[in-house]
Short mmCIF file of C-alpha atoms in Angstrom, two decimals:
data_model
loop_
_atom_site.label_atom_id
_atom_site.label_comp_id
_atom_site.label_asym_id
_atom_site.label_seq_id
_atom_site.Cartn_x
_atom_site.Cartn_y
_atom_site.Cartn_z
CA MET A 152 119.07 45.95 94.38
CA SER A 153 121.81 43.91 95.90
CA ARG A 154 125.52 43.96 94.89
CA GLU A 155 125.08 40.54 93.69
CA ALA A 156 122.27 41.38 91.45
CA GLU A 157 124.03 44.30 90.09
CA ASN A 158 127.06 42.35 89.54
CA LEU A 159 124.93 39.63 87.54
CA LEU A 160 123.65 42.19 85.29
CA ARG A 161 127.38 43.11 84.39
CA GLN A 162 128.08 39.44 84.08
CA LEU A 163 125.26 39.04 81.59
CA ALA A 164 126.58 42.17 79.83
CA ALA A 165 129.93 40.85 79.54
CA GLU A 166 128.38 37.57 77.81
CA GLY A 167 126.59 39.97 75.08
CA VAL A 168 123.43 39.46 76.82
CA SER A 169 121.07 42.34 77.48
CA ALA A 170 119.04 42.55 80.63
CA TRP A 171 115.28 43.79 80.16
CA TYR A 172 113.65 45.02 83.45
CA GLU A 173 110.26 43.23 83.64
CA ALA A 174 107.98 45.63 85.26
CA SER A 175 104.73 43.59 86.59
CA ARG A 176 102.62 46.51 87.95
CA PRO A 177 102.50 50.12 86.55
CA GLU A 178 101.87 51.06 90.36
CA GLU A 179 105.72 49.80 91.18
CA LEU A 180 107.18 52.35 89.20
CA ASP A 181 108.04 55.89 89.22
CA SER A 182 110.43 58.32 87.87
CA ALA A 183 113.04 57.73 90.50
CA VAL A 184 112.65 53.70 90.77
CA LEU A 185 113.06 53.46 87.02
CA SER A 186 116.20 55.78 87.04
CA SER A 187 117.63 53.73 89.93
CA LEU A 188 117.00 50.34 87.99
CA LEU A 189 118.58 51.55 84.64
CA SER A 190 121.58 52.97 86.29
CA ALA A 191 122.13 49.70 88.26
CA GLY A 192 122.56 47.73 84.81
CA PHE A 193 119.13 47.19 83.11
CA GLN A 194 119.56 47.82 79.34
CA SER A 195 116.11 47.99 78.33
CA VAL A 196 112.38 47.82 79.78
CA ARG A 197 109.06 45.91 79.16
CA LEU A 198 106.17 48.23 80.65
CA PRO A 199 102.78 46.83 81.61
CA PRO A 200 99.45 48.20 80.19
CA GLY A 201 98.40 51.20 81.93
CA THR A 202 101.83 52.67 82.57
CA ALA A 203 101.58 56.43 82.48
CA ARG A 204 102.47 58.01 78.98
CA SER A 205 104.91 60.42 81.01
CA LEU A 206 106.68 57.32 82.27
CA VAL A 207 107.00 55.61 79.26
CA GLN A 208 108.31 58.57 77.34
CA LEU A 209 110.69 59.22 80.31
CA ALA A 210 111.81 55.48 80.16
CA CYS A 211 112.65 55.99 76.34
CA ASP A 212 114.62 59.22 77.36
CA LEU A 213 116.61 57.60 79.44
CA LEU A 214 117.43 54.81 77.75
CA LEU A 215 117.96 56.82 74.44
CA PRO A 216 121.83 57.28 75.01
CA ALA A 217 122.26 53.57 74.98
CA PHE A 218 120.12 53.25 72.18
CA VAL A 219 122.36 55.55 69.96
CA ARG A 220 125.65 54.08 71.37
CA SER A 221 124.72 50.71 70.50
CA GLY A 222 123.30 51.31 67.10
CA GLY A 223 119.87 50.39 68.15
CA GLY A 224 120.51 47.16 69.85
CA LEU A 225 120.15 48.19 73.50
CA GLY A 226 118.06 50.87 75.03
CA GLN A 227 114.60 49.85 73.92
CA VAL A 228 111.29 50.24 76.08
CA SER A 229 108.42 47.56 75.02
CA VAL A 230 104.82 48.77 75.58
CA PRO A 231 101.68 46.65 74.80
CA VAL A 232 99.13 47.35 71.86
CA ASP A 233 95.81 46.63 72.81
CA PRO A 234 95.89 42.80 72.72
CA ARG A 235 91.98 42.68 72.59
CA HIS A 236 92.42 43.39 68.81
CA ALA A 237 95.13 40.69 68.20
CA GLU A 238 93.14 38.65 65.65
CA GLU A 239 92.46 41.69 63.61
CA ALA A 240 95.14 42.75 61.61
CA GLY A 241 93.52 46.32 60.52
CA ALA A 242 92.48 47.06 64.06
CA LEU A 243 95.91 46.04 65.37
CA LEU A 244 98.03 48.15 62.92
CA LYS A 245 96.12 51.34 63.70
CA GLY A 246 96.61 50.70 67.28
CA ALA A 247 100.47 49.94 66.86
CA ARG A 248 100.65 53.56 64.37
CA ALA A 249 98.71 55.32 67.37
CA LEU A 250 100.94 54.23 69.86
CA HIS A 251 104.10 54.67 68.07
CA ARG A 252 102.82 58.50 67.09
CA THR A 253 101.40 59.34 70.55
CA MET A 254 104.38 58.36 72.62
CA GLY A 255 106.70 59.83 69.85
CA ARG A 256 110.11 58.10 70.74
CA ARG A 257 112.19 56.18 68.42
CA ASN A 258 113.60 53.49 70.74
CA LEU A 259 109.81 52.73 71.74
CA ALA A 260 108.71 48.95 70.66
CA VAL A 261 105.35 48.22 70.19
CA ARG A 262 104.52 44.77 71.97
CA ILE A 263 102.16 42.82 69.54
CA PRO A 264 101.49 39.16 70.37
CA MET A 265 102.08 36.89 67.20
CA THR A 266 98.60 35.70 66.42
CA ALA A 267 98.37 35.21 62.62
CA ALA A 268 97.02 38.76 62.38
CA GLY A 269 100.27 39.91 64.63
CA VAL A 270 102.72 38.36 62.24
CA GLU A 271 101.20 40.41 59.35
CA VAL A 272 101.20 43.65 61.53
CA LEU A 273 104.58 42.86 62.33
CA ALA A 274 106.04 43.23 58.69
CA ASP A 275 103.80 46.16 58.31
CA CYS A 276 105.10 48.26 61.32
CA LEU A 277 108.62 47.34 60.53
CA ALA A 278 108.01 48.52 56.94
CA GLU A 279 107.00 51.96 58.48
CA GLY A 280 109.67 52.19 60.65
CA ILE A 281 107.91 51.09 63.90
CA GLY A 282 109.71 48.93 66.45
CA VAL A 283 108.13 45.81 67.65
CA ASP A 284 108.61 43.45 70.19
CA ALA A 285 106.81 40.09 68.93
CA THR A 286 105.66 38.06 71.89
CA SER A 287 104.06 34.99 72.99
CA VAL A 288 106.02 32.61 70.62
CA PHE A 289 106.13 29.19 71.58
CA SER A 290 107.46 27.17 68.77
CA THR A 291 109.82 27.22 65.85
CA ASP A 292 107.14 27.10 63.44
CA ARG A 293 105.97 30.56 64.65
CA TYR A 294 109.18 31.78 65.08
CA ALA A 295 110.16 30.87 61.33
CA GLU A 296 106.80 33.02 60.61
CA VAL A 297 108.20 35.88 62.70
CA LEU A 298 111.54 35.76 60.85
CA ASP A 299 109.86 35.58 57.41
CA ALA A 300 107.93 38.66 58.65
CA TYR A 301 110.75 40.35 60.11
CA MET A 302 112.71 39.94 56.47
CA GLU A 303 109.96 41.17 54.86
CA GLY A 304 109.56 44.34 56.91
CA MET A 305 112.85 45.25 56.78
CA GLU A 306 113.19 44.66 53.32
CA ARG A 307 110.17 47.43 52.58
CA ALA A 308 111.83 49.65 54.82
CA LEU A 309 115.17 49.41 53.08
CA VAL A 310 113.41 49.84 49.87
CA ALA A 311 111.44 52.99 51.33
CA GLY A 312 114.99 54.37 52.51
CA ARG A 313 114.84 53.84 56.05
CA TRP A 314 118.12 53.50 58.03
CA LEU A 315 117.07 49.89 59.66
CA SER A 316 119.34 50.07 62.96
CA ARG A 317 116.38 52.68 64.12
CA ILE A 318 114.03 50.04 64.10
CA PRO A 319 113.88 48.00 67.20
CA ALA A 320 112.95 44.25 66.66
CA VAL A 321 112.77 41.76 69.44
CA THR A 322 111.15 38.45 70.09
CA THR A 323 109.85 37.47 73.18
CA VAL A 324 109.56 33.63 73.99
CA PRO A 325 108.04 32.55 77.45
CA VAL A 326 110.26 29.69 78.52
CA GLY A 327 109.20 29.53 81.86
CA VAL A 328 105.26 29.18 80.88
CA PHE A 329 106.43 26.52 78.42
CA ASP A 330 108.29 24.60 81.13
CA ASP A 331 105.34 24.89 83.78
CA ASP A 332 103.16 23.30 81.06
CA VAL A 333 105.30 20.45 79.83
CA ASP A 334 106.22 19.55 83.63
CA ALA A 335 102.69 19.38 84.32
CA ARG A 336 102.21 17.20 81.31
CA LEU A 337 104.91 14.84 82.26
CA GLU A 338 103.74 14.55 85.84
CA ARG A 339 100.27 13.36 84.70
CA LEU A 340 102.16 10.97 82.82
CA ASP A 341 104.36 9.69 85.77
CA VAL A 342 107.32 9.51 83.29
CA PRO A 343 110.74 10.78 84.23
CA GLN A 344 111.80 14.01 83.03
CA PRO A 345 114.71 14.77 80.70
CA SER A 346 117.90 16.45 82.03
CA GLU A 347 117.14 19.37 80.09
CA ALA A 348 114.30 21.78 80.89
CA ALA A 349 111.71 22.06 78.00
CA GLY A 350 112.21 25.79 77.71
CA GLN A 351 115.86 25.45 77.53
CA ALA A 352 115.29 22.89 74.62
CA LEU A 353 112.77 25.21 72.84
CA ALA A 354 115.48 28.17 72.99
CA ARG A 355 118.11 26.00 71.58
CA CYS A 356 115.82 25.34 68.49
CA LEU A 357 114.98 28.77 67.79
CA TYR A 358 118.69 30.22 68.51
CA ARG A 359 119.58 27.41 66.01
CA LEU A 360 116.90 28.54 63.67
CA ARG A 361 117.67 32.40 63.90
CA GLU A 362 121.61 31.42 63.19
CA LYS A 363 120.55 29.54 60.09
CA ARG A 364 118.44 32.46 58.58
CA LEU A 365 121.23 34.89 59.38
CA THR A 366 123.42 32.90 56.73
CA GLN A 367 121.35 33.72 54.14
CA ASP A 368 122.23 36.23 51.44
CA TRP A 369 119.27 38.75 51.95
CA TRP A 370 120.20 38.85 55.26
CA ARG A 371 123.60 40.47 54.28
CA VAL A 372 121.61 42.89 52.09
CA LEU A 373 119.68 44.03 55.43
CA ARG A 374 122.67 44.14 57.49
CA ALA A 375 124.50 46.58 54.76
CA GLY A 376 121.52 48.67 55.51
CA GLY A 377 121.99 48.96 59.23
CA ALA A 378 119.77 45.99 60.37
CA LEU A 379 120.82 44.12 63.64
CA PRO A 380 120.15 40.65 64.29
CA PRO A 381 116.69 40.26 65.80
CA ARG A 382 116.99 39.65 69.25
CA LEU A 383 115.58 36.71 71.50
CA LEU A 384 114.29 37.73 74.76
CA TRP A 385 113.52 34.93 77.28
CA ALA A 386 110.96 35.57 79.48
CA GLY A 387 110.47 33.51 82.96
CA ALA A 388 113.76 31.93 82.54
CA GLY A 389 114.74 33.35 85.95
CA ARG A 390 112.57 30.84 87.53
CA ARG A 391 115.00 28.01 86.52
CA SER A 392 118.49 29.36 85.40
CA VAL A 393 119.62 32.53 83.85
CA GLY A 394 122.77 30.62 83.07
CA ASP A 395 121.12 28.16 81.00
CA LEU A 396 120.22 30.72 78.46
CA VAL A 397 123.16 32.58 77.26
CA GLY A 398 124.08 33.47 73.74
CA TRP A 399 124.93 36.06 71.33
CA HIS A 400 122.17 38.80 70.91
CA THR A 401 119.82 37.55 73.31
CA ALA A 402 118.27 39.03 76.12
CA HIS A 403 116.57 38.13 79.63
CA ALA A 404 113.30 39.89 80.86
CA LEU A 405 113.69 39.79 84.83
CA THR A 406 111.74 41.45 87.42
CA VAL A 407 113.80 42.44 90.56
CA PRO A 408 112.84 39.30 92.66
CA GLU A 409 113.81 37.00 89.70
CA LEU A 410 117.03 38.70 89.23
CA GLU A 411 117.76 38.74 93.17
CA ASP A 412 116.95 34.95 93.41
CA ALA A 413 119.36 34.32 90.15
CA ALA A 414 122.24 36.48 91.62
CA ARG A 415 122.17 34.22 94.96
CA ARG A 416 121.99 30.80 93.53
CA GLU A 417 124.14 30.67 90.23
CA GLU A 418 127.17 31.50 88.23
CA LEU A 419 127.32 32.22 84.28
CA ARG A 420 129.10 29.49 82.50
CA GLY A 421 129.51 30.96 79.29
CA ASP A 422 127.45 30.36 75.91
CA THR A 423 125.17 27.67 76.34
CA LEU A 424 123.13 28.39 73.30
CA LEU A 425 125.61 28.00 70.28
CA ASN A 426 125.84 24.83 68.44
CA ALA A 427 123.15 23.43 71.02
CA GLY A 428 120.32 23.47 68.77
CA ARG A 429 120.49 19.72 67.75
CA GLU A 430 120.58 18.66 71.38
CA GLY A 431 117.34 20.65 72.28
CA CYS A 432 115.39 19.64 69.04
CA ASP A 433 116.28 16.19 70.26
CA VAL A 434 114.82 16.75 73.65
CA LEU A 435 111.84 18.21 72.28
CA ARG A 436 110.91 14.72 70.04
CA LEU A 437 111.90 12.89 73.52
CA LEU A 438 109.04 14.88 75.23
CA GLU A 439 106.96 14.19 72.10
CA HIS A 440 107.85 10.29 72.61
CA LEU A 441 107.01 10.49 76.14
CA GLY A 442 103.43 11.62 75.64
CA ALA A 443 104.04 15.40 76.26
CA ARG A 444 102.01 16.60 72.85
CA VAL A 445 104.08 19.40 72.86
CA GLY A 446 102.16 20.50 69.58
CA GLU A 447 99.18 20.33 71.71
CA SER A 448 100.86 22.24 74.64
CA VAL A 449 101.81 25.07 71.94
CA ALA A 450 98.59 25.66 70.90
CA ALA A 451 96.87 25.61 74.50
CA LEU A 452 99.87 28.20 75.77
CA GLU A 453 98.95 30.44 72.95
CA THR A 454 95.38 30.85 73.72
CA ALA A 455 96.00 30.92 77.29
CA GLU A 456 98.52 33.62 76.88
CA LEU A 457 96.38 35.93 74.74
CA ASP A 458 93.60 35.56 77.30
CA ARG A 459 95.87 36.57 79.82
CA LEU A 460 97.28 39.50 78.10
CA GLN A 461 93.78 40.51 77.49
CA SER A 462 92.63 40.09 81.01
CA ASP A 463 95.55 42.17 82.34
CA TRP A 464 94.81 44.82 79.91
CA ASN A 465 91.05 44.73 81.09
CA LEU A 466 92.68 45.12 84.81
CA ARG A 467 95.19 47.56 84.24
CA THR A 468 93.59 50.00 81.93
CA ALA A 469 90.71 52.49 83.06
CA PRO A 470 87.38 51.30 81.89
CA ALA A 471 86.78 55.01 80.15
CA ALA A 472 90.16 55.11 78.39
CA PRO A 473 90.08 54.31 74.58
CA ALA A 474 92.32 51.29 73.31
CA CYS A 475 95.65 51.90 71.93
CA GLY A 476 94.93 53.05 68.47
CA GLY A 477 92.32 55.54 69.99
CA THR A 478 92.68 59.54 70.72
CA ALA A 479 95.60 60.88 72.78
CA ARG A 480 93.42 61.15 75.79
CA SER A 481 94.57 57.72 77.10
CA PRO A 482 96.40 58.00 79.77
CA GLY A 483 99.01 55.17 78.95
CA PRO A 484 99.54 52.24 76.48
#
């Protein structure tokens, strides 16, 4: 990585924004590459399906000191549960349990698509002390469900006597995919685009929703039990502007090319999410008024993203390997 890229990682950390290394393909990783990236300033990792178990465990071990120092806020490793079971709560939970048990690392976060079944399993996993990366969230409605499940799961974990800081929780929002879909809709309509990108507007709305939830009385109980605010993780933002999405307890998932590109063309300008929720929601309403049909876009993206995850799983995992939730013979997540 370039010196400029490492400097951008340091700037993000200074703003309270963690940088997650987004690995696109398992074959691009080995222990030396992973160690180098983490030494350069990446604070957490999202690994693709097909990553060898030994490499997942190494990533967890390398990041465990950061996980401990930050009280569970950093140093997480996200790996996917078999997305082919995304609509089956029982199978999804079984897979999450098996993956958590097989990897045997407390800073592991199982990556679960937020279908209706996924939201249900999110609460169950947290209640059992299993960290979760709740992924494929494209709307405030879905994120509200995620936050409800988060509160429920953490409450059950607290009642069970678990120390809540040891249960990683993050919500991944593919803002880049949302941007692309809305832009394509506006181009077909031949109407001018708002000055604020759709993904940035969505991020501001979600950030505002989270901040409202964190003012409620029950959150104070969870916080006293060690819970950290659930982190919002922006995926694909590097294609637009990392600096547009900077806020307390958020994160960016970045490939090395995305990080290098961002380091060459932009500078951070402080917090861009705090007290900006109303403006973001106004932009989404404007997009609807222009005919972009944001609700229709969300439904289409949820389906398309699940199809992509399932296709990627099939491509990256060996045909003979059992799905997550199977036996320990599987070579990776």
